[in-house]
PDB file of C-alpha atoms in Angstrom:
ATOM      1  CA  MET Z   1     -15.974   7.562 110.275  1.00 47.00           C
ATOM      2  CA  PRO Z   2     -15.215   8.805 106.600  1.00 45.00           C
ATOM      3  CA  SER Z   3     -12.862   6.887 104.230  1.00 45.00           C
ATOM      4  CA  GLU Z   4      -9.281   8.322 103.939  1.00 44.00           C
ATOM      5  CA  SER Z   5      -9.997   8.093 100.456  1.00 43.00           C
ATOM      6  CA  VAL Z   6     -12.702  10.551 100.443  1.00 44.00           C
ATOM      7  CA  ARG Z   7     -11.953  14.221 101.181  1.00 49.00           C
ATOM      8  CA  SER Z   8     -13.911  15.369 104.178  1.00 49.00           C
ATOM      9  CA  SER Z   9     -15.709  18.959 104.622  1.00 49.00           C
ATOM     10  CA  ASP Z  10     -13.611  19.990 107.198  1.00 52.00           C
ATOM     11  CA  ASP Z  11     -10.393  19.228 105.108  1.00 52.00           C
ATOM     12  CA  ILE Z  12     -11.808  21.488 102.267  1.00 48.00           C
ATOM     13  CA  ALA Z  13     -12.717  24.216 104.909  1.00 51.00           C
ATOM     14  CA  ALA Z  14      -9.498  23.951 106.425  1.00 53.00           C
ATOM     15  CA  GLY Z  15      -7.743  24.030 102.708  1.00 56.00           C
ATOM     16  CA  HIS Z  16      -5.896  20.760 103.853  1.00 56.00           C
ATOM     17  CA  ALA Z  17      -5.199  17.902 101.065  1.00 55.00           C
ATOM     18  CA  PRO Z  18      -6.547  14.709 101.713  1.00 56.00           C
ATOM     19  CA  LYS Z  19      -4.296  11.893 103.067  1.00 57.00           C
ATOM     20  CA  ALA Z  20      -2.812   9.376 100.777  1.00 58.00           C
ATOM     21  CA  PRO Z  21      -4.412   5.968 101.223  1.00 59.00           C
ATOM     22  CA  GLN Z  22      -2.139   3.886 103.643  1.00 70.00           C
ATOM     23  CA  ALA Z  23      -3.644   0.508 103.000  1.00 77.00           C
ATOM     24  CA  PRO Z  24      -5.986  -1.293 100.973  1.00 79.00           C
ATOM     25  CA  GLU Z  25      -9.585  -1.035 102.301  1.00 79.00           C
ATOM     26  CA  TRP Z  26     -11.693  -4.154 101.345  1.00 80.00           C
ATOM     27  CA  LYS Z  27     -15.492  -4.040 101.701  1.00 75.00           C
ATOM     28  CA  PRO Z  28     -18.169  -6.893 101.902  1.00 73.00           C
ATOM     29  CA  VAL Z  29     -19.804  -7.835  98.801  1.00 63.00           C
ATOM     30  CA  SER Z  30     -23.186  -9.460  98.703  1.00 56.00           C
ATOM     31  CA  ARG Z  31     -23.198 -13.171  99.642  1.00 50.00           C
ATOM     32  CA  SER Z  32     -25.124 -14.058  96.593  1.00 49.00           C
ATOM     33  CA  SER Z  33     -22.277 -12.488  94.455  1.00 53.00           C
ATOM     34  CA  THR Z  34     -19.793 -14.994  91.961  1.00 70.00           C
ATOM     35  CA  HIS Z  35     -16.240 -14.869  91.287  1.00 89.00           C
ATOM     36  CA  GLU Z  36     -17.154 -11.593  89.115  1.00 89.00           C
ATOM     37  CA  LEU Z  37     -17.579  -9.443  91.770  1.00 89.00           C
ATOM     38  CA  VAL Z  38     -14.558 -10.614  93.574  1.00 93.00           C
ATOM     39  CA  ILE Z  39     -12.801  -9.490  90.579  1.00 92.00           C
ATOM     40  CA  ASN Z  40     -14.460  -6.361  90.440  1.00 92.00           C
ATOM     41  CA  ALA Z  41     -13.359  -5.833  94.212  1.00 93.00           C
ATOM     42  CA  ILE Z  42      -9.828  -6.386  93.345  1.00 93.00           C
ATOM     43  CA  GLU Z  43     -10.219  -4.239  90.543  1.00 90.00           C
ATOM     44  CA  GLU Z  44     -11.344  -1.437  92.513  1.00 91.00           C
ATOM     45  CA  GLN Z  45      -8.761  -1.507  94.664  1.00 93.00           C
ATOM     46  CA  ILE Z  46      -6.185  -1.582  91.730  1.00 90.00           C
ATOM     47  CA  THR Z  47      -7.788   1.571  89.801  1.00 87.00           C
ATOM     48  CA  SER Z  48      -7.895   3.386  93.318  1.00 88.00           C
ATOM     49  CA  GLY Z  49      -4.378   3.063  93.688  1.00 89.00           C
ATOM     50  CA  TYR Z  50      -4.349   0.767  96.778  1.00 91.00           C
ATOM     51  CA  LEU Z  51      -2.467  -1.748  94.765  1.00 91.00           C
ATOM     52  CA  THR Z  52      -0.084  -1.731  92.570  1.00 91.00           C
ATOM     53  CA  VAL Z  53       2.239  -4.316  90.672  1.00 90.00           C
ATOM     54  CA  GLY Z  54       3.919  -6.583  93.242  1.00 90.00           C
ATOM     55  CA  ASP Z  55       1.848  -5.577  96.231  1.00 93.00           C
ATOM     56  CA  PRO Z  56       0.378  -8.947  97.985  1.00 93.00           C
ATOM     57  CA  LEU Z  57      -2.978  -9.861  98.074  1.00 95.00           C
ATOM     58  CA  PRO Z  58      -4.347 -11.118 101.356  1.00 94.00           C
ATOM     59  CA  SER Z  59      -4.494 -15.250 101.516  1.00 92.00           C
ATOM     60  CA  GLU Z  60      -7.324 -17.190 100.195  1.00 92.00           C
ATOM     61  CA  ARG Z  61      -8.933 -17.198 103.209  1.00 93.00           C
ATOM     62  CA  ASP Z  62      -8.385 -13.667 104.644  1.00 95.00           C
ATOM     63  CA  LEU Z  63     -10.002 -12.247 101.211  1.00 94.00           C
ATOM     64  CA  ALA Z  64     -12.905 -14.370 101.478  1.00 93.00           C
ATOM     65  CA  ALA Z  65     -13.700 -13.231 105.035  1.00 94.00           C
ATOM     66  CA  LYS Z  66     -13.282  -9.820 104.214  1.00 93.00           C
ATOM     67  CA  LEU Z  67     -15.400  -9.673 101.065  1.00 92.00           C
ATOM     68  CA  GLN Z  68     -17.474 -12.369 102.846  1.00 90.00           C
ATOM     69  CA  VAL Z  69     -17.963 -14.719 100.083  1.00 90.00           C
ATOM     70  CA  SER Z  70     -16.885 -18.485  99.762  1.00 91.00           C
ATOM     71  CA  ARG Z  71     -13.244 -19.681  99.408  1.00 93.00           C
ATOM     72  CA  ALA Z  72     -14.534 -21.073  95.814  1.00 93.00           C
ATOM     73  CA  ALA Z  73     -15.621 -17.635  94.816  1.00 93.00           C
ATOM     74  CA  VAL Z  74     -11.961 -16.061  95.769  1.00 94.00           C
ATOM     75  CA  ARG Z  75     -10.309 -19.014  94.176  1.00 93.00           C
ATOM     76  CA  GLU Z  76     -12.331 -18.970  90.946  1.00 93.00           C
ATOM     77  CA  ALA Z  77     -11.550 -15.148  90.660  1.00 93.00           C
ATOM     78  CA  LEU Z  78      -8.069 -15.488  91.236  1.00 93.00           C
ATOM     79  CA  ARG Z  79      -7.703 -18.238  88.492  1.00 91.00           C
ATOM     80  CA  VAL Z  80      -9.215 -15.896  85.995  1.00 89.00           C
ATOM     81  CA  MET Z  81      -7.174 -12.793  87.016  1.00 89.00           C
ATOM     82  CA  GLU Z  82      -4.135 -15.014  86.688  1.00 89.00           C
ATOM     83  CA  SER Z  83      -4.693 -16.219  83.377  1.00 82.00           C
ATOM     84  CA  LEU Z  84      -5.313 -12.394  82.210  1.00 80.00           C
ATOM     85  CA  GLY Z  85      -1.904 -11.735  83.571  1.00 81.00           C
ATOM     86  CA  VAL Z  86      -3.166  -9.268  86.238  1.00 87.00           C
ATOM     87  CA  VAL Z  87      -1.932 -11.799  89.383  1.00 90.00           C
ATOM     88  CA  VAL Z  88       0.677 -14.136  89.956  1.00 89.00           C
ATOM     89  CA  SER Z  89       0.579 -17.033  92.631  1.00 88.00           C
ATOM     90  CA  ASN Z  90       3.670 -18.448  94.155  1.00 84.00           C
ATOM     91  CA  VAL Z  91       3.444 -21.696  95.989  1.00 78.00           C
ATOM     92  CA  GLY Z  92       5.442 -22.217  98.858  1.00 68.00           C
ATOM     93  CA  SER Z  93       6.761 -20.543 101.811  1.00 70.00           C
ATOM     94  CA  GLY Z  94       8.493 -17.209 103.000  1.00 69.00           C
ATOM     95  CA  LYS Z  95       7.800 -13.870 101.519  1.00 74.00           C
ATOM     96  CA  SER Z  96       7.731 -14.713  97.815  1.00 74.00           C
ATOM     97  CA  ALA Z  97       4.649 -17.324  98.465  1.00 82.00           C
ATOM     98  CA  GLY Z  98       1.228 -16.167  97.626  1.00 89.00           C
ATOM     99  CA  THR Z  99      -0.625 -14.005  95.088  1.00 92.00           C
ATOM    100  CA  PHE Z 100       0.738 -10.632  93.795  1.00 93.00           C
ATOM    101  CA  ILE Z 101      -0.496  -7.728  91.382  1.00 91.00           C
ATOM    102  CA  ALA Z 102       1.175  -8.543  88.118  1.00 87.00           C
ATOM    103  CA  SER Z 103       1.899  -6.424  85.115  1.00 76.00           C
ATOM    104  CA  MET Z 104       0.189  -8.154  82.038  1.00 67.00           C
ATOM    105  CA  PRO Z 105       2.438  -9.728  79.815  1.00 64.00           C
ATOM    106  CA  LYS Z 106       2.360  -9.472  76.290  1.00 68.00           C
ATOM    107  CA  GLU Z 107       1.475 -12.907  76.064  1.00 72.00           C
ATOM    108  CA  ALA Z 108      -1.679 -12.441  77.971  1.00 75.00           C
ATOM    109  CA  LEU Z 109      -2.697  -9.532  75.434  1.00 73.00           C
ATOM    110  CA  THR Z 110      -1.788 -11.480  72.671  1.00 72.00           C
ATOM    111  CA  ARG Z 111      -3.591 -14.690  73.294  1.00 75.00           C
ATOM    112  CA  PHE Z 112      -6.931 -12.694  74.386  1.00 77.00           C
ATOM    113  CA  LEU Z 113      -6.737 -10.849  70.899  1.00 73.00           C
ATOM    114  CA  ARG Z 114      -6.095 -14.235  68.974  1.00 73.00           C
ATOM    115  CA  LEU Z 115      -8.927 -16.194  70.691  1.00 75.00           C
ATOM    116  CA  HIS Z 116     -10.993 -12.947  69.944  1.00 75.00           C
ATOM    117  CA  VAL Z 117     -10.118 -12.725  66.402  1.00 71.00           C
ATOM    118  CA  ALA Z 118     -10.605 -16.570  66.072  1.00 69.00           C
ATOM    119  CA  LEU Z 119     -14.180 -16.383  67.155  1.00 75.00           C
ATOM    120  CA  ALA Z 120     -15.008 -13.462  64.951  1.00 73.00           C
ATOM    121  CA  ASN Z 121     -15.809 -11.004  67.748  1.00 77.00           C
ATOM    122  CA  PHE Z 122     -13.176  -8.979  66.193  1.00 80.00           C
ATOM    123  CA  SER Z 123     -12.846  -9.365  62.486  1.00 85.00           C
ATOM    124  CA  ILE Z 124      -9.591  -9.659  60.463  1.00 87.00           C
ATOM    125  CA  GLU Z 125     -10.814  -6.423  58.743  1.00 91.00           C
ATOM    126  CA  GLU Z 126     -10.694  -4.986  61.942  1.00 90.00           C
ATOM    127  CA  ALA Z 127      -7.463  -6.013  63.264  1.00 89.00           C
ATOM    128  CA  ILE Z 128      -5.701  -5.087  60.060  1.00 93.00           C
ATOM    129  CA  GLU Z 129      -7.313  -1.332  59.991  1.00 95.00           C
ATOM    130  CA  THR Z 130      -6.155  -1.223  63.469  1.00 93.00           C
ATOM    131  CA  ARG Z 131      -3.045  -2.226  62.932  1.00 93.00           C
ATOM    132  CA  ILE Z 132      -2.570   0.028  60.052  1.00 96.00           C
ATOM    133  CA  GLN Z 133      -3.308   2.890  62.415  1.00 95.00           C
ATOM    134  CA  LEU Z 134      -0.813   1.948  64.900  1.00 94.00           C
ATOM    135  CA  GLU Z 135       1.751   1.062  62.819  1.00 96.00           C
ATOM    136  CA  ARG Z 136       1.466   4.417  61.080  1.00 96.00           C
ATOM    137  CA  SER Z 137       1.680   5.872  64.610  1.00 95.00           C
ATOM    138  CA  SER Z 138       5.031   3.863  65.555  1.00 95.00           C
ATOM    139  CA  THR Z 139       6.550   4.350  62.231  1.00 96.00           C
ATOM    140  CA  ALA Z 140       6.151   8.016  62.298  1.00 96.00           C
ATOM    141  CA  LEU Z 141       7.660   8.207  66.263  1.00 95.00           C
ATOM    142  CA  ALA Z 142      10.668   5.757  65.344  1.00 94.00           C
ATOM    143  CA  THR Z 143      11.626   7.772  62.240  1.00 93.00           C
ATOM    144  CA  GLY Z 144      12.530  10.627  64.982  1.00 88.00           C
ATOM    145  CA  ARG Z 145      13.984   8.144  67.530  1.00 87.00           C
ATOM    146  CA  VAL Z 146      15.565   5.304  66.279  1.00 83.00           C
ATOM    147  CA  HIS Z 147      18.881   4.145  67.539  1.00 84.00           C
ATOM    148  CA  ASP Z 148      21.290   1.990  66.750  1.00 86.00           C
ATOM    149  CA  ASP Z 149      19.752  -0.899  68.762  1.00 86.00           C
ATOM    150  CA  ALA Z 150      16.397  -0.763  67.098  1.00 85.00           C
ATOM    151  CA  LEU Z 151      18.197  -0.401  63.379  1.00 91.00           C
ATOM    152  CA  ALA Z 152      20.319  -3.735  64.357  1.00 93.00           C
ATOM    153  CA  GLY Z 153      16.786  -5.284  65.226  1.00 92.00           C
ATOM    154  CA  MET Z 154      15.186  -4.515  62.120  1.00 95.00           C
ATOM    155  CA  ASN Z 155      18.120  -5.487  60.149  1.00 96.00           C
ATOM    156  CA  ALA Z 156      18.537  -8.865  61.731  1.00 97.00           C
ATOM    157  CA  SER Z 157      15.091  -9.416  60.802  1.00 97.00           C
ATOM    158  CA  LEU Z 158      15.444  -8.137  57.242  1.00 97.00           C
ATOM    159  CA  ALA Z 159      18.604 -10.704  57.053  1.00 97.00           C
ATOM    160  CA  ILE Z 160      16.709 -13.398  57.916  1.00 98.00           C
ATOM    161  CA  MET Z 161      13.704 -12.952  55.338  1.00 97.00           C
ATOM    162  CA  ASP Z 162      16.715 -12.344  52.881  1.00 97.00           C
ATOM    163  CA  THR Z 163      17.903 -15.916  53.318  1.00 97.00           C
ATOM    164  CA  PRO Z 164      17.689 -17.968  50.303  1.00 95.00           C
ATOM    165  CA  GLY Z 165      14.770 -20.813  50.317  1.00 95.00           C
ATOM    166  CA  VAL Z 166      13.717 -19.293  53.903  1.00 96.00           C
ATOM    167  CA  SER Z 167      10.531 -21.358  54.908  1.00 96.00           C
ATOM    168  CA  LEU Z 168       7.298 -19.547  54.776  1.00 95.00           C
ATOM    169  CA  GLU Z 169       7.023 -19.778  58.634  1.00 95.00           C
ATOM    170  CA  THR Z 170      10.205 -18.481  59.253  1.00 97.00           C
ATOM    171  CA  PHE Z 171       9.508 -15.624  56.918  1.00 97.00           C
ATOM    172  CA  ASN Z 172       6.405 -14.919  58.395  1.00 95.00           C
ATOM    173  CA  ASP Z 173       7.946 -14.739  62.034  1.00 94.00           C
ATOM    174  CA  ALA Z 174      10.919 -12.578  60.816  1.00 96.00           C
ATOM    175  CA  ASP Z 175       8.077 -10.477  59.124  1.00 96.00           C
ATOM    176  CA  THR Z 176       6.595  -9.814  62.380  1.00 93.00           C
ATOM    177  CA  ALA Z 177       9.660  -9.002  64.151  1.00 94.00           C
ATOM    178  CA  PHE Z 178      10.599  -6.435  61.617  1.00 96.00           C
ATOM    179  CA  HIS Z 179       7.320  -4.636  62.199  1.00 95.00           C
ATOM    180  CA  VAL Z 180       7.501  -4.994  66.241  1.00 92.00           C
ATOM    181  CA  ALA Z 181      11.276  -3.697  65.956  1.00 93.00           C
ATOM    182  CA  ILE Z 182       9.909  -0.605  64.364  1.00 95.00           C
ATOM    183  CA  ALA Z 183       7.424  -0.465  67.013  1.00 92.00           C
ATOM    184  CA  HIS Z 184       9.947  -0.902  69.774  1.00 91.00           C
ATOM    185  CA  ALA Z 185      12.111   1.817  68.196  1.00 93.00           C
ATOM    186  CA  SER Z 186       9.100   4.151  69.046  1.00 92.00           C
ATOM    187  CA  ASN Z 187       9.903   3.966  72.449  1.00 90.00           C
ATOM    188  CA  ASN Z 188       5.796   3.688  73.494  1.00 89.00           C
ATOM    189  CA  GLN Z 189       5.398   0.613  74.958  1.00 84.00           C
ATOM    190  CA  LEU Z 190       1.852   0.438  74.828  1.00 84.00           C
ATOM    191  CA  LEU Z 191       2.208   1.065  71.022  1.00 87.00           C
ATOM    192  CA  SER Z 192       4.825  -1.883  70.956  1.00 86.00           C
ATOM    193  CA  ASP Z 193       2.697  -4.401  72.998  1.00 84.00           C
ATOM    194  CA  LEU Z 194      -0.489  -3.592  70.986  1.00 86.00           C
ATOM    195  CA  THR Z 195       1.299  -3.895  67.735  1.00 87.00           C
ATOM    196  CA  GLU Z 196       2.989  -7.176  68.834  1.00 85.00           C
ATOM    197  CA  ALA Z 197      -0.321  -8.560  69.996  1.00 84.00           C
ATOM    198  CA  ILE Z 198      -2.094  -7.766  66.869  1.00 87.00           C
ATOM    199  CA  ARG Z 199       0.306  -9.063  64.443  1.00 87.00           C
ATOM    200  CA  GLY Z 200       0.525 -12.244  66.586  1.00 83.00           C
ATOM    201  CA  SER Z 201      -3.497 -12.436  66.444  1.00 83.00           C
ATOM    202  CA  LEU Z 202      -2.916 -12.364  62.458  1.00 87.00           C
ATOM    203  CA  ARG Z 203       0.071 -15.006  62.258  1.00 88.00           C
ATOM    204  CA  ARG Z 204      -2.285 -18.542  61.677  1.00 88.00           C
ATOM    205  CA  PRO Z 205      -4.742 -16.487  59.307  1.00 90.00           C
ATOM    206  CA  ILE Z 206      -1.629 -15.077  57.223  1.00 93.00           C
ATOM    207  CA  LEU Z 207       0.401 -18.467  56.791  1.00 93.00           C
ATOM    208  CA  ASP Z 208      -3.093 -20.034  56.065  1.00 92.00           C
ATOM    209  CA  ALA Z 209      -3.795 -17.292  53.563  1.00 93.00           C
ATOM    210  CA  PHE Z 210      -0.385 -17.392  52.315  1.00 93.00           C
ATOM    211  CA  HIS Z 211      -0.491 -21.071  51.558  1.00 92.00           C
ATOM    212  CA  GLU Z 212      -3.303 -20.657  48.929  1.00 93.00           C
ATOM    213  CA  VAL Z 213      -1.559 -18.061  47.106  1.00 94.00           C
ATOM    214  CA  GLU Z 214      -0.227 -19.214  43.627  1.00 93.00           C
ATOM    215  CA  ASP Z 215       3.530 -18.038  43.709  1.00 95.00           C
ATOM    216  CA  PRO Z 216       4.482 -17.629  47.658  1.00 94.00           C
ATOM    217  CA  ARG Z 217       7.866 -16.812  46.369  1.00 95.00           C
ATOM    218  CA  ALA Z 218       7.250 -13.905  44.272  1.00 96.00           C
ATOM    219  CA  LEU Z 219       4.726 -12.491  47.249  1.00 96.00           C
ATOM    220  CA  MET Z 220       7.693 -12.933  49.602  1.00 97.00           C
ATOM    221  CA  ALA Z 221      10.272 -11.199  47.403  1.00 97.00           C
ATOM    222  CA  GLN Z 222       7.702  -8.437  46.924  1.00 97.00           C
ATOM    223  CA  LEU Z 223       6.805  -7.797  50.478  1.00 97.00           C
ATOM    224  CA  GLN Z 224      10.981  -7.937  51.271  1.00 97.00           C
ATOM    225  CA  GLU Z 225      11.117  -5.303  49.020  1.00 98.00           C
ATOM    226  CA  GLU Z 226       8.829  -3.175  50.774  1.00 98.00           C
ATOM    227  CA  HIS Z 227      10.194  -3.894  53.686  1.00 98.00           C
ATOM    228  CA  HIS Z 228      13.635  -2.733  52.767  1.00 98.00           C
ATOM    229  CA  ALA Z 229      12.051   0.515  51.229  1.00 98.00           C
ATOM    230  CA  ILE Z 230      10.520   1.241  54.486  1.00 97.00           C
ATOM    231  CA  MET Z 231      13.798   0.542  56.471  1.00 96.00           C
ATOM    232  CA  GLN Z 232      15.289   3.291  54.306  1.00 96.00           C
ATOM    233  CA  ALA Z 233      12.957   5.781  54.732  1.00 96.00           C
ATOM    234  CA  ILE Z 234      13.413   5.333  58.516  1.00 95.00           C
ATOM    235  CA  VAL Z 235      17.039   5.521  58.261  1.00 93.00           C
ATOM    236  CA  ASP Z 236      16.789   8.602  56.096  1.00 94.00           C
ATOM    237  CA  ARG Z 237      14.572  10.115  58.883  1.00 94.00           C
ATOM    238  CA  ASP Z 238      11.883  10.781  56.119  1.00 96.00           C
ATOM    239  CA  THR Z 239       8.706  10.322  58.113  1.00 96.00           C
ATOM    240  CA  ASP Z 240       6.038  11.012  55.866  1.00 97.00           C
ATOM    241  CA  HIS Z 241       7.466   8.708  53.179  1.00 97.00           C
ATOM    242  CA  ALA Z 242       7.840   5.940  55.615  1.00 97.00           C
ATOM    243  CA  VAL Z 243       4.582   6.344  57.224  1.00 97.00           C
ATOM    244  CA  GLN Z 244       3.094   6.183  53.745  1.00 98.00           C
ATOM    245  CA  LEU Z 245       5.402   3.072  52.654  1.00 98.00           C
ATOM    246  CA  THR Z 246       4.093   1.144  56.056  1.00 98.00           C
ATOM    247  CA  GLU Z 247       0.329   1.626  55.412  1.00 97.00           C
ATOM    248  CA  ASP Z 248       0.770   0.832  51.321  1.00 98.00           C
ATOM    249  CA  HIS Z 249       2.646  -2.342  52.613  1.00 97.00           C
ATOM    250  CA  ILE Z 250       0.101  -3.471  54.974  1.00 97.00           C
ATOM    251  CA  ARG Z 251      -2.612  -2.807  52.126  1.00 96.00           C
ATOM    252  CA  SER Z 252      -0.748  -4.361  49.198  1.00 95.00           C
ATOM    253  CA  ALA Z 253      -0.014  -7.592  51.245  1.00 95.00           C
ATOM    254  CA  THR Z 254      -3.675  -7.795  52.610  1.00 95.00           C
ATOM    255  CA  ALA Z 255      -4.846  -7.499  48.894  1.00 94.00           C
ATOM    256  CA  ALA Z 256      -2.379 -10.156  47.959  1.00 95.00           C
ATOM    257  CA  LEU Z 257      -3.880 -12.337  50.299  1.00 94.00           C
ATOM    258  CA  PRO Z 258      -7.649 -12.618  49.530  1.00 91.00           C
ATOM    259  CA  GLN Z 259      -8.107 -15.758  51.423  1.00 87.00           C
ATOM    260  CA  LEU Z 260      -7.210 -13.622  54.737  1.00 87.00           C
ATOM    261  CA  THR Z 261     -10.186 -11.700  54.558  1.00 80.00           C
ATOM    262  CA  ASN Z 262     -12.176 -14.242  53.099  1.00 75.00           C
ATOM    263  CA  GLN Z 263     -11.627 -16.335  56.330  1.00 62.00           C
ATOM    264  CA  SER Z 264     -13.190 -13.553  58.062  1.00 53.00           C
ATOM    265  CA  ARG Z 265     -16.127 -13.381  56.368  1.00 54.00           C
ATOM    266  CA  ALA Z 266     -16.785 -17.403  56.272  1.00 52.00           C
ATOM    267  CA  GLY Z 267     -16.469 -17.144  60.269  1.00 50.00           C
ATOM    268  CA  SER Z 268     -19.288 -14.542  60.472  1.00 49.00           C
TER     269      SER Z 268
END
């Protein structure tokens, strides 16, 4: 009997649309499979549309039986997927207990990028170039969509960085918050999450490089002047100027922190 997810020749001949899938369709996997194949099986249900955010997975015992694998393989697969933010497990009893499909939190994406940058799988140069392209796009969108709440978030970050004697760590975190606030103003969640994740992955390398600068306070003042210029261009709705200022700012900050890219080369 053909699967409901596959349109039959009779349907095509009759001009009928295929029926929407009613429930997850679990197919056995090879007994020699590892937990990666269990992950693939769950991923297939998600990408096919059978499972979406909030949907429960079968119990560990039932899923092992459906896939014809050991419970240990299922347990390991769920552990990996939970660490990636794809599923969430709740202990106890009742409707809230069990394992459910979850949306990936920003923290999981940030952790992923941070670890891969640290391991030099993605070089700092690559992360910076990607950041430039992302922030050019988010700044362009923000100048046309910015609203009072977004402006308030940017101003709050600027105020922290303007505080006399602010610590380097606090300044750096407010710097991140400023750029993330711009990304939020774009009203594009993926741009915003990627911007936050990439900037978060660079937090430690930037701080380490900042501590190597001869005059950190002078550099902080320079960066803050550039931040205010970007903010003004956004308020003025001057898209081209805001976008160019953003790229120039990231490149000048990178040039002023030579130790930042040296870290990447030393680890390669």
